[in-house]
mmCIF file of C-alpha atoms and ligand atoms in Angstrom:
data_model
loop_
_atom_site.group_PDB
_atom_site.id
_atom_site.type_symbol
_atom_site.label_atom_id
_atom_site.label_comp_id
_atom_site.label_asym_id
_atom_site.label_seq_id
_atom_site.Cartn_x
_atom_site.Cartn_y
_atom_site.Cartn_z
ATOM 1 C CA MET A 15 123.326 115.249 92.422
ATOM 2 C CA HIS A 16 122.200 112.387 94.591
ATOM 3 C CA HIS A 17 120.425 112.920 97.841
ATOM 4 C CA THR A 18 122.481 111.552 100.729
ATOM 5 C CA VAL A 19 122.557 112.788 104.316
ATOM 6 C CA LYS A 20 125.319 112.646 106.927
ATOM 7 C CA LEU A 21 124.602 111.024 110.275
ATOM 8 C CA SER A 22 128.105 111.928 111.415
ATOM 9 C CA GLU A 23 131.442 112.839 109.821
ATOM 10 C CA LYS A 24 131.950 109.512 108.016
ATOM 11 C CA ILE A 25 128.492 107.915 108.148
ATOM 12 C CA HIS A 26 125.932 108.628 105.456
ATOM 13 C CA TRP A 27 122.277 107.756 104.912
ATOM 14 C CA ILE A 28 121.998 106.451 101.347
ATOM 15 C CA GLY A 29 118.424 105.168 101.489
ATOM 16 C CA VAL A 30 115.648 105.515 98.935
ATOM 17 C CA ASN A 31 111.937 106.269 99.043
ATOM 18 C CA ASP A 32 109.350 103.975 97.467
ATOM 19 C CA ARG A 33 106.094 105.678 96.534
ATOM 20 C CA LYS A 34 105.196 103.209 93.777
ATOM 21 C CA THR A 35 104.606 99.973 95.660
ATOM 22 C CA HIS A 36 100.991 99.574 96.746
ATOM 23 C CA LEU A 37 101.461 96.672 99.133
ATOM 24 C CA PHE A 38 104.512 95.984 101.303
ATOM 25 C CA GLU A 39 105.312 92.239 101.133
ATOM 26 C CA ASN A 40 102.424 92.277 98.631
ATOM 27 C CA LEU A 41 100.178 92.355 101.719
ATOM 28 C CA TRP A 42 100.234 95.589 103.684
ATOM 29 C CA PRO A 43 98.986 98.883 102.176
ATOM 30 C CA LEU A 44 101.491 101.686 101.768
ATOM 31 C CA GLU A 45 99.279 104.773 101.639
ATOM 32 C CA ASN A 46 102.263 106.890 102.707
ATOM 33 C CA GLY A 47 104.901 104.833 100.889
ATOM 34 C CA ILE A 48 107.992 103.462 102.584
ATOM 35 C CA ALA A 49 111.721 104.235 102.846
ATOM 36 C CA TYR A 50 114.442 101.600 102.560
ATOM 37 C CA ASN A 51 117.304 102.959 104.637
ATOM 38 C CA SER A 52 120.867 101.919 103.946
ATOM 39 C CA TYR A 53 124.031 103.430 105.407
ATOM 40 C CA LEU A 54 127.575 103.896 104.207
ATOM 41 C CA ILE A 55 130.610 104.293 106.475
ATOM 42 C CA ASN A 56 133.372 105.976 104.481
ATOM 43 C CA ASP A 57 136.342 105.100 106.662
ATOM 44 C CA ASP A 58 139.787 103.593 105.883
ATOM 45 C CA LYS A 59 137.713 100.549 105.099
ATOM 46 C CA VAL A 60 134.358 101.296 103.469
ATOM 47 C CA ALA A 61 131.299 99.494 104.786
ATOM 48 C CA LEU A 62 127.690 99.381 103.677
ATOM 49 C CA ILE A 63 124.999 98.482 106.168
ATOM 50 C CA ASP A 64 122.158 96.696 104.390
ATOM 51 C CA THR A 65 121.110 97.642 100.870
ATOM 52 C CA VAL A 66 117.757 98.620 99.318
ATOM 53 C CA GLU A 67 114.947 97.018 97.332
ATOM 54 C CA HIS A 68 116.225 95.878 93.917
ATOM 55 C CA CYS A 69 114.190 98.344 91.803
ATOM 56 C CA SER A 70 116.284 101.173 93.242
ATOM 57 C CA SER A 71 119.663 99.478 92.699
ATOM 58 C CA GLU A 72 120.842 101.968 90.078
ATOM 59 C CA GLU A 73 119.998 105.023 92.190
ATOM 60 C CA TYR A 74 121.613 103.257 95.139
ATOM 61 C CA VAL A 75 124.925 102.666 93.342
ATOM 62 C CA ASP A 76 124.917 106.290 92.173
ATOM 63 C CA LYS A 77 124.561 107.392 95.792
ATOM 64 C CA ILE A 78 127.516 105.252 96.853
ATOM 65 C CA GLU A 79 129.675 106.666 94.055
ATOM 66 C CA SER A 80 128.633 110.215 94.880
ATOM 67 C CA ILE A 81 130.330 109.706 98.270
ATOM 68 C CA ILE A 82 133.335 107.445 97.636
ATOM 69 C CA GLY A 83 133.900 108.191 93.948
ATOM 70 C CA LYS A 84 134.394 105.686 91.142
ATOM 71 C CA ASP A 85 137.871 104.463 92.124
ATOM 72 C CA LYS A 86 137.435 103.599 95.762
ATOM 73 C CA LYS A 87 135.919 100.189 96.521
ATOM 74 C CA VAL A 88 133.466 99.051 99.148
ATOM 75 C CA ASP A 89 135.185 96.556 101.469
ATOM 76 C CA TYR A 90 132.280 95.229 103.508
ATOM 77 C CA LEU A 91 128.556 94.744 103.136
ATOM 78 C CA ILE A 92 127.059 94.196 106.565
ATOM 79 C CA ILE A 93 123.798 92.305 106.223
ATOM 80 C CA ASN A 94 121.636 92.894 109.256
ATOM 81 C CA HIS A 95 118.597 91.415 107.528
ATOM 82 C CA MET A 96 118.045 89.321 104.404
ATOM 83 C CA GLU A 97 114.433 90.215 103.593
ATOM 84 C CA PRO A 98 114.569 91.417 99.978
ATOM 85 C CA ASP A 99 113.457 94.977 100.800
ATOM 86 C CA HIS A 100 117.013 95.293 102.186
ATOM 87 C CA SER A 101 118.938 92.565 100.408
ATOM 88 C CA GLY A 102 117.524 93.325 96.942
ATOM 89 C CA ALA A 103 120.639 95.143 95.750
ATOM 90 C CA ILE A 104 123.157 92.542 96.996
ATOM 91 C CA ARG A 105 123.744 91.042 93.552
ATOM 92 C CA THR A 106 124.310 94.518 92.068
ATOM 93 C CA ILE A 107 126.802 95.368 94.832
ATOM 94 C CA VAL A 108 128.689 92.061 94.556
ATOM 95 C CA GLU A 109 128.956 92.439 90.783
ATOM 96 C CA LYS A 110 130.213 96.015 91.123
ATOM 97 C CA TYR A 111 132.636 95.233 93.969
ATOM 98 C CA PRO A 112 133.640 91.579 93.395
ATOM 99 C CA ASP A 113 136.117 91.521 96.313
ATOM 100 C CA ILE A 114 133.576 92.774 98.831
ATOM 101 C CA LYS A 115 133.195 90.727 102.012
ATOM 102 C CA LEU A 116 129.640 89.938 103.064
ATOM 103 C CA ILE A 117 129.304 90.172 106.826
ATOM 104 C CA GLY A 118 126.523 88.180 108.447
ATOM 105 C CA ASN A 119 125.889 85.290 110.788
ATOM 106 C CA VAL A 120 125.508 81.610 110.076
ATOM 107 C CA LYS A 121 121.781 81.995 109.390
ATOM 108 C CA THR A 122 122.368 84.958 107.075
ATOM 109 C CA PHE A 123 124.625 82.808 104.942
ATOM 110 C CA LYS A 124 122.060 80.031 104.623
ATOM 111 C CA ILE A 125 119.630 82.531 103.105
ATOM 112 C CA ILE A 126 122.356 84.063 100.919
ATOM 113 C CA ASP A 127 123.091 80.589 99.613
ATOM 114 C CA ALA A 128 119.398 79.993 98.932
ATOM 115 C CA TYR A 129 119.014 83.337 97.123
ATOM 116 C CA TYR A 130 122.338 83.771 95.331
ATOM 117 C CA GLY A 131 124.430 80.641 95.843
ATOM 118 C CA TYR A 132 127.316 82.740 97.215
ATOM 119 C CA LYS A 133 129.815 80.628 99.168
ATOM 120 C CA ASP A 134 132.919 82.838 98.986
ATOM 121 C CA ASN A 135 133.898 86.138 100.589
ATOM 122 C CA LEU A 136 131.617 85.477 103.551
ATOM 123 C CA TYR A 137 132.709 86.904 106.904
ATOM 124 C CA GLU A 138 130.819 85.278 109.756
ATOM 125 C CA VAL A 139 130.183 87.182 112.974
ATOM 126 C CA LYS A 140 128.702 86.125 116.313
ATOM 127 C CA GLN A 141 127.317 87.998 119.325
ATOM 128 C CA ASP A 142 129.724 90.770 120.437
ATOM 129 C CA ASP A 143 132.199 90.214 117.597
ATOM 130 C CA GLU A 144 133.853 93.420 116.432
ATOM 131 C CA ILE A 145 135.437 94.774 113.268
ATOM 132 C CA ASP A 146 137.680 97.792 112.875
ATOM 133 C CA LEU A 147 137.197 100.106 109.885
ATOM 134 C CA GLY A 148 139.931 102.553 110.937
ATOM 135 C CA HIS A 149 138.205 105.308 112.875
ATOM 136 C CA HIS A 150 134.971 103.370 113.358
ATOM 137 C CA LYS A 151 134.704 100.197 115.370
ATOM 138 C CA LEU A 152 131.610 98.079 114.965
ATOM 139 C CA LYS A 153 130.116 95.457 117.231
ATOM 140 C CA PHE A 154 127.429 92.941 116.286
ATOM 141 C CA VAL A 155 124.356 92.053 118.308
ATOM 142 C CA MET A 156 122.393 88.930 117.376
ATOM 143 C CA THR A 157 118.651 89.693 117.484
ATOM 144 C CA PRO A 158 116.983 86.682 115.853
ATOM 145 C CA TRP A 159 113.328 86.983 114.781
ATOM 146 C CA VAL A 160 113.250 90.762 114.739
ATOM 147 C CA HIS A 161 112.025 90.056 112.133
ATOM 148 C CA TRP A 162 113.548 86.942 110.464
ATOM 149 C CA PRO A 163 115.733 84.229 112.054
ATOM 150 C CA GLU A 164 118.995 85.779 110.818
ATOM 151 C CA THR A 165 118.323 89.361 111.921
ATOM 152 C CA MET A 166 121.083 91.129 113.804
ATOM 153 C CA MET A 167 122.014 94.700 114.693
ATOM 154 C CA THR A 168 125.268 96.581 114.200
ATOM 155 C CA TYR A 169 126.480 99.005 116.851
ATOM 156 C CA ASP A 170 128.970 101.693 115.939
ATOM 157 C CA MET A 171 131.039 102.063 119.107
ATOM 158 C CA THR A 172 132.723 105.231 117.835
ATOM 159 C CA ASP A 173 129.656 107.421 117.265
ATOM 160 C CA LYS A 174 127.299 105.256 119.379
ATOM 161 C CA ILE A 175 124.865 104.635 116.547
ATOM 162 C CA LEU A 176 122.721 101.504 116.560
ATOM 163 C CA PHE A 177 121.874 100.190 113.097
ATOM 164 C CA SER A 178 118.824 98.267 114.165
ATOM 165 C CA GLY A 179 117.408 96.642 111.029
ATOM 166 C CA ASP A 180 113.595 96.460 111.017
ATOM 167 C CA ALA A 181 113.378 97.200 114.738
ATOM 168 C CA PHE A 182 112.237 100.773 115.468
ATOM 169 C CA GLY A 183 111.190 101.209 111.828
ATOM 170 C CA SER A 184 108.060 102.679 110.314
ATOM 171 C CA PHE A 185 106.008 102.757 107.161
ATOM 172 C CA GLY A 186 106.016 106.157 105.428
ATOM 173 C CA THR A 187 108.571 107.777 103.149
ATOM 174 C CA LEU A 188 111.141 110.272 104.370
ATOM 175 C CA ASP A 189 109.882 113.486 102.809
ATOM 176 C CA GLY A 190 112.818 115.810 103.231
ATOM 177 C CA GLY A 191 113.561 115.342 106.918
ATOM 178 C CA ILE A 192 115.148 112.052 107.904
ATOM 179 C CA PHE A 193 115.862 112.677 111.626
ATOM 180 C CA ASP A 194 113.190 112.682 114.312
ATOM 181 C CA ASP A 195 113.899 116.353 115.093
ATOM 182 C CA GLU A 196 113.486 117.362 111.442
ATOM 183 C CA ILE A 197 109.942 116.077 111.058
ATOM 184 C CA ASN A 198 106.537 116.271 112.649
ATOM 185 C CA LEU A 199 106.336 112.877 114.327
ATOM 186 C CA GLU A 200 102.534 113.006 114.373
ATOM 187 C CA PHE A 201 102.761 112.193 110.677
ATOM 188 C CA TYR A 202 104.386 108.835 111.531
ATOM 189 C CA GLU A 203 102.458 107.953 114.682
ATOM 190 C CA ASP A 204 99.974 105.615 113.032
ATOM 191 C CA ASP A 205 102.464 104.217 110.514
ATOM 192 C CA LEU A 206 104.942 103.425 113.308
ATOM 193 C CA ARG A 207 102.420 101.330 115.222
ATOM 194 C CA ARG A 208 101.011 99.789 112.074
ATOM 195 C CA TYR A 209 104.504 98.798 110.954
ATOM 196 C CA PHE A 210 105.240 97.275 114.350
ATOM 197 C CA SER A 211 101.928 95.437 114.659
ATOM 198 C CA ASN A 212 101.821 94.170 111.072
ATOM 199 C CA ILE A 213 105.473 93.223 110.610
ATOM 200 C CA VAL A 214 107.201 92.738 113.968
ATOM 201 C CA GLY A 215 104.271 92.292 116.378
ATOM 202 C CA LYS A 216 104.180 88.495 116.118
ATOM 203 C CA TYR A 217 107.741 88.468 117.476
ATOM 204 C CA GLY A 218 107.169 90.740 120.496
ATOM 205 C CA ASN A 219 108.909 88.336 122.888
ATOM 206 C CA MET A 220 111.984 88.398 120.642
ATOM 207 C CA VAL A 221 111.915 92.211 120.742
ATOM 208 C CA GLN A 222 112.030 91.928 124.539
ATOM 209 C CA LYS A 223 115.024 89.580 124.255
ATOM 210 C CA ALA A 224 116.723 92.100 121.975
ATOM 211 C CA PHE A 225 116.137 94.807 124.592
ATOM 212 C CA LYS A 226 117.904 92.626 127.173
ATOM 213 C CA LYS A 227 120.910 92.205 124.880
ATOM 214 C CA LEU A 228 121.080 95.966 124.403
ATOM 215 C CA GLU A 229 120.941 96.719 128.126
ATOM 216 C CA GLY A 230 123.849 98.962 129.127
ATOM 217 C CA VAL A 231 124.728 99.861 125.517
ATOM 218 C CA ASP A 232 125.162 103.637 125.204
ATOM 219 C CA VAL A 233 123.045 104.509 122.164
ATOM 220 C CA LYS A 234 122.978 108.089 120.909
ATOM 221 C CA MET A 235 121.236 107.400 117.614
ATOM 222 C CA ILE A 236 119.017 104.634 116.230
ATOM 223 C CA ALA A 237 119.183 104.122 112.489
ATOM 224 C CA ALA A 238 116.572 101.593 111.376
ATOM 225 C CA THR A 239 116.006 100.244 107.883
ATOM 226 C CA HIS A 240 112.656 102.070 107.561
ATOM 227 C CA GLY A 241 111.359 105.411 108.757
ATOM 228 C CA PRO A 242 113.020 108.245 110.651
ATOM 229 C CA ILE A 243 116.438 108.109 112.289
ATOM 230 C CA TRP A 244 116.123 108.720 116.012
ATOM 231 C CA ARG A 245 118.704 111.048 117.573
ATOM 232 C CA SER A 246 116.805 113.590 119.676
ATOM 233 C CA ASP A 247 114.214 111.516 121.452
ATOM 234 C CA ILE A 248 115.499 107.957 121.428
ATOM 235 C CA ASN A 249 113.481 107.129 124.539
ATOM 236 C CA LYS A 250 110.264 107.795 122.652
ATOM 237 C CA ILE A 251 110.790 105.002 120.155
ATOM 238 C CA LEU A 252 112.332 102.696 122.769
ATOM 239 C CA SER A 253 109.360 103.086 125.091
ATOM 240 C CA LEU A 254 106.863 102.625 122.248
ATOM 241 C CA TYR A 255 108.560 99.378 121.193
ATOM 242 C CA ASP A 256 108.708 98.219 124.794
ATOM 243 C CA LYS A 257 104.987 98.875 125.210
ATOM 244 C CA TRP A 258 103.915 97.352 121.904
ATOM 245 C CA SER A 259 106.106 94.272 122.240
ATOM 246 C CA LYS A 260 104.499 93.588 125.639
ATOM 247 C CA GLN A 261 101.111 94.118 123.954
ATOM 248 C CA GLU A 262 100.217 96.882 126.377
ATOM 249 C CA THR A 263 97.315 98.974 125.113
ATOM 250 C CA ASP A 264 95.559 102.311 125.577
ATOM 251 C CA ASN A 265 92.154 102.674 127.116
ATOM 252 C CA GLY A 266 89.586 102.512 124.342
ATOM 253 C CA VAL A 267 87.709 100.132 122.115
ATOM 254 C CA VAL A 268 87.576 99.151 118.480
ATOM 255 C CA ILE A 269 84.358 97.651 117.182
ATOM 256 C CA ILE A 270 84.880 95.705 113.976
ATOM 257 C CA PHE A 271 81.995 94.222 112.063
ATOM 258 C CA GLY A 272 81.164 92.258 108.932
ATOM 259 C CA SER A 273 77.690 93.079 107.673
ATOM 260 C CA MET A 274 76.075 92.186 104.335
ATOM 261 C CA TYR A 275 72.864 94.203 104.511
ATOM 262 C CA GLY A 276 73.327 96.490 107.498
ATOM 263 C CA ASN A 277 71.737 94.643 110.428
ATOM 264 C CA THR A 278 75.038 93.775 112.110
ATOM 265 C CA GLU A 279 76.276 97.298 111.413
ATOM 266 C CA LYS A 280 73.247 98.717 113.260
ATOM 267 C CA LEU A 281 74.264 96.675 116.302
ATOM 268 C CA ALA A 282 77.838 97.963 116.018
ATOM 269 C CA ASP A 283 76.710 101.599 116.003
ATOM 270 C CA TYR A 284 74.388 101.005 118.920
ATOM 271 C CA ILE A 285 77.105 99.327 121.005
ATOM 272 C CA ALA A 286 79.459 102.208 120.188
ATOM 273 C CA ARG A 287 76.923 104.773 121.353
ATOM 274 C CA LYS A 288 76.233 102.945 124.593
ATOM 275 C CA ILE A 289 79.963 102.608 125.347
ATOM 276 C CA SER A 290 80.336 106.319 124.625
ATOM 277 C CA GLU A 291 77.547 107.142 127.088
ATOM 278 C CA GLU A 292 79.682 105.468 129.751
ATOM 279 C CA GLY A 293 82.463 107.979 129.194
ATOM 280 C CA ILE A 294 84.814 106.070 126.905
ATOM 281 C CA LYS A 295 86.259 108.533 124.401
ATOM 282 C CA ASN A 296 88.537 106.365 122.287
ATOM 283 C CA ILE A 297 86.073 104.421 120.141
ATOM 284 C CA ARG A 298 86.560 103.283 116.554
ATOM 285 C CA VAL A 299 83.942 101.457 114.492
ATOM 286 C CA ARG A 300 85.349 99.663 111.438
ATOM 287 C CA ASP A 301 83.757 97.759 108.578
ATOM 288 C CA ALA A 302 85.997 94.728 107.954
ATOM 289 C CA SER A 303 84.864 94.625 104.334
ATOM 290 C CA LYS A 304 86.124 98.119 103.710
ATOM 291 C CA THR A 305 89.053 98.664 106.054
ATOM 292 C CA HIS A 306 92.171 96.637 105.256
ATOM 293 C CA VAL A 307 93.134 94.080 107.884
ATOM 294 C CA SER A 308 96.429 95.969 108.285
ATOM 295 C CA HIS A 309 94.588 98.933 109.817
ATOM 296 C CA LEU A 310 92.286 96.696 111.863
ATOM 297 C CA ILE A 311 95.308 95.024 113.453
ATOM 298 C CA ASN A 312 96.748 98.465 114.120
ATOM 299 C CA ASP A 313 93.559 99.504 115.959
ATOM 300 C CA ILE A 314 93.569 96.277 117.950
ATOM 301 C CA TRP A 315 97.210 96.824 118.926
ATOM 302 C CA ARG A 316 96.184 100.230 120.203
ATOM 303 C CA PHE A 317 93.030 99.550 122.223
ATOM 304 C CA LYS A 318 92.333 97.269 125.156
ATOM 305 C CA GLY A 319 88.703 96.653 124.171
ATOM 306 C CA VAL A 320 87.811 94.736 121.012
ATOM 307 C CA VAL A 321 84.221 94.037 119.996
ATOM 308 C CA LEU A 322 83.829 91.784 116.973
ATOM 309 C CA GLY A 323 80.587 91.327 115.067
ATOM 310 C CA SER A 324 79.592 89.279 112.076
ATOM 311 C CA CYS A 325 76.540 88.313 110.142
ATOM 312 C CA ALA A 326 76.234 84.666 109.157
ATOM 313 C CA TYR A 327 77.702 83.669 105.817
ATOM 314 C CA ASN A 328 77.529 80.060 104.611
ATOM 315 C CA SER A 329 77.094 78.991 108.261
ATOM 316 C CA GLY A 330 80.266 80.815 109.299
ATOM 317 C CA MET A 331 81.291 84.425 109.682
ATOM 318 C CA LEU A 332 81.676 86.873 106.817
ATOM 319 C CA PRO A 333 84.984 85.974 105.065
ATOM 320 C CA THR A 334 86.464 89.401 105.781
ATOM 321 C CA MET A 335 85.940 88.812 109.507
ATOM 322 C CA GLU A 336 87.286 85.282 109.162
ATOM 323 C CA HIS A 337 90.439 86.690 107.567
ATOM 324 C CA LEU A 338 90.832 89.079 110.484
ATOM 325 C CA THR A 339 90.321 86.459 113.203
ATOM 326 C CA ASN A 340 92.649 83.977 111.465
ATOM 327 C CA THR A 341 95.318 86.686 111.248
ATOM 328 C CA LEU A 342 94.919 87.571 114.921
ATOM 329 C CA GLU A 343 95.302 83.920 115.919
ATOM 330 C CA HIS A 344 98.344 83.542 113.684
ATOM 331 C CA MET A 345 99.956 86.628 115.203
ATOM 332 C CA GLY A 346 99.298 85.466 118.761
ATOM 333 C CA VAL A 347 97.574 88.713 119.719
ATOM 334 C CA LYS A 348 96.692 88.827 123.440
ATOM 335 C CA ASN A 349 95.742 91.054 126.397
ATOM 336 C CA HIS A 350 92.296 92.207 125.252
ATOM 337 C CA TYR A 351 88.754 92.399 126.517
ATOM 338 C CA LEU A 352 86.531 90.795 123.902
ATOM 339 C CA GLY A 353 82.843 91.322 123.127
ATOM 340 C CA LEU A 354 80.940 89.443 120.420
ATOM 341 C CA PHE A 355 77.792 90.160 118.453
ATOM 342 C CA GLY A 356 76.144 89.451 115.118
ATOM 343 C CA SER A 357 72.996 88.569 113.260
ATOM 344 C CA TYR A 358 71.582 85.958 110.909
ATOM 345 C CA SER A 359 68.534 85.220 108.811
ATOM 346 C CA TRP A 360 67.978 81.484 109.245
ATOM 347 C CA ASN A 361 70.438 79.156 111.041
ATOM 348 C CA GLY A 362 73.240 81.489 112.154
ATOM 349 C CA GLY A 363 76.992 80.935 112.017
ATOM 350 C CA GLY A 364 78.656 84.321 112.485
ATOM 351 C CA VAL A 365 78.595 84.493 116.270
ATOM 352 C CA LYS A 366 79.024 80.713 116.571
ATOM 353 C CA THR A 367 82.355 80.883 114.756
ATOM 354 C CA LEU A 368 83.352 84.077 116.598
ATOM 355 C CA ASN A 369 82.862 82.070 119.792
ATOM 356 C CA LYS A 370 85.328 79.500 118.478
ATOM 357 C CA PHE A 371 87.816 82.315 117.920
ATOM 358 C CA ALA A 372 87.224 83.408 121.532
ATOM 359 C CA GLU A 373 88.049 79.870 122.697
ATOM 360 C CA ASN A 374 91.271 79.843 120.666
ATOM 361 C CA VAL A 375 92.692 83.127 121.947
ATOM 362 C CA ASP A 376 93.554 84.014 125.489
ATOM 363 C CA TRP A 377 91.377 87.143 125.709
ATOM 364 C CA GLU A 378 88.879 87.965 128.435
ATOM 365 C CA LEU A 379 85.346 87.499 127.136
ATOM 366 C CA VAL A 380 83.200 90.360 128.379
ATOM 367 C CA GLY A 381 79.389 90.138 128.609
ATOM 368 C CA ASP A 382 77.203 87.649 126.783
ATOM 369 C CA PRO A 383 77.650 87.294 123.027
ATOM 370 C CA VAL A 384 74.672 88.798 121.204
ATOM 371 C CA ASP A 385 73.283 86.800 118.266
ATOM 372 C CA ILE A 386 70.211 88.317 116.631
ATOM 373 C CA LYS A 387 67.800 86.712 114.174
ATOM 374 C CA GLY A 388 66.519 89.066 111.495
ATOM 375 C CA ILE A 389 66.222 92.814 111.781
ATOM 376 C CA PRO A 390 67.238 93.996 115.274
ATOM 377 C CA GLY A 391 64.412 95.212 117.512
ATOM 378 C CA GLU A 392 64.037 96.377 121.080
ATOM 379 C CA GLU A 393 65.148 93.071 122.607
ATOM 380 C CA ALA A 394 68.256 92.943 120.400
ATOM 381 C CA PHE A 395 69.303 96.446 121.358
ATOM 382 C CA ALA A 396 68.746 95.686 125.040
ATOM 383 C CA LYS A 397 71.226 92.779 124.736
ATOM 384 C CA CYS A 398 73.702 95.073 122.971
ATOM 385 C CA ASP A 399 73.232 97.616 125.745
ATOM 386 C CA ALA A 400 74.147 94.968 128.329
ATOM 387 C CA LEU A 401 77.246 94.012 126.330
ATOM 388 C CA ALA A 402 78.251 97.673 125.985
ATOM 389 C CA GLN A 403 77.797 98.266 129.733
ATOM 390 C CA GLU A 404 80.034 95.293 130.553
ATOM 391 C CA MET A 405 82.746 96.468 128.132
ATOM 392 C CA ALA A 406 82.628 100.047 129.419
ATOM 393 C CA LYS A 407 82.760 98.798 133.024
ATOM 394 C CA LYS A 408 85.906 96.824 132.268
ATOM 395 C CA LEU A 409 87.512 99.765 130.484
ATOM 396 C CA ASN A 410 86.606 102.122 133.319
ATOM 397 C CA GLU A 411 88.076 99.870 136.007
HETATM 398 FE FE1 FEO B 501 112.185 95.622 106.201
HETATM 399 FE FE2 FEO B 501 111.842 92.400 107.433
HETATM 400 O O1 FEO B 501 112.270 93.740 106.183
#
C-alpha cells in the first residue's frame, strides 16, 4: 500500500519524504529532512505536476500506479520547475509513458534539452495559457526566478488550487499530516523561514512580481513542492512570504562572532548583556564556527539588528565569518542595523575587513566599530557598551 493523500476528488499528493540527505543542494543542512511534493490529477486526461528527486523514482511510480492502475497512461507532465529535486524522476516517467507530453515554457525546454536532450513531445505554454483535462481546467502563471529562470506555477481553476513550485515551501518532512490544519505549524516555523531565506531569499523582488501576477486569483489551496499544503490559513503563508520577500524583520538582534581563543566571544557576550539591559528581548548570540551559515542567514532574515564580530586571521577576518559576509553580499541582504566588533593580537584585520563588508552592503552602520588589541579590559568593554547602547536605541525607536 502506497501512501498518497487526496487534495480533492481527483487530485492526489504523491510526494515522498527524504530523511537521508544531509545537505539540500549539498549546501543547506536538513536536520528535519525534506519532502518533495508531486501531484497527480486523475481526470479524463491524467496529469502529473512536477516529479520527485531521482532516488525515490521507484516509490514514485508505485504511487502513480496505485491511483491510476497499470493500464492507464499519464498524458501530461507539467514541469513547474527543473531543479533536480523535482525533475529527478523525469527520465523514469518518460521511459514508462513514452507518449507523455512535457508541459513547460521555452526556458524549461532549454534545461530539458541540456539535461536529457528531449526535443519531442514538448508542449509549450505561456502566461495565462490553459489546458483542459476533462473536469479540471488548468492555467499557467509564469513566475521566473522563484527560484530558477524557468519557474512557473499551475493554477487549477476547477478546485482553485495553486501548484506553486518552490514558492511557499519549507524544509522538514511531512510526518503524517500534510495539510496546515493537520500539523502543529510551530514545528515548521523556523524551517519555513530558513527555506525562504536560504533558497528563495535572493529573489525576493521576483516573489513580489509573482504576487502581482497572482492578484485577483481566487486561491483556496496552495500546494508547494516542499512542506505543508496550505488550505486552512492561506493568508498566513502569503503574509509571511510578502514580509520576507520585502526583507521586513522583527525587532531583535543577532550577534554573530568568529573567535579563535575566546576574546572576541567575550565581547559578544558583553554586547548581548548590555543590549538586554536596554529591554531588547529577542537576542541570539551565534558562533560562526559552530553554527552553519544556513541558520545564521535565517537569524539575520528574522532580526533587524545584526552585530558581527571577528578576530583577526591572516590579516583578514576568521574564514567562517568571511564565508558568512560573502554569502550575505551574494544574496543581496538589506534593511539591517549593523554593529561591528573584534579583536587582534598584533596588526589586526578582522574589523578592518568587516568594515569593507559594511561599505559593500546598504545597511545602516550603528555606533563605532570596536577593535580591541589583546585581552579585553575595562576600556574595551566601555566601547562595547557604547555600541550596545546605540544598537538598542535604534531597535527601541
Ligand atoms: Fe525545490 Fe528550486 O527546487
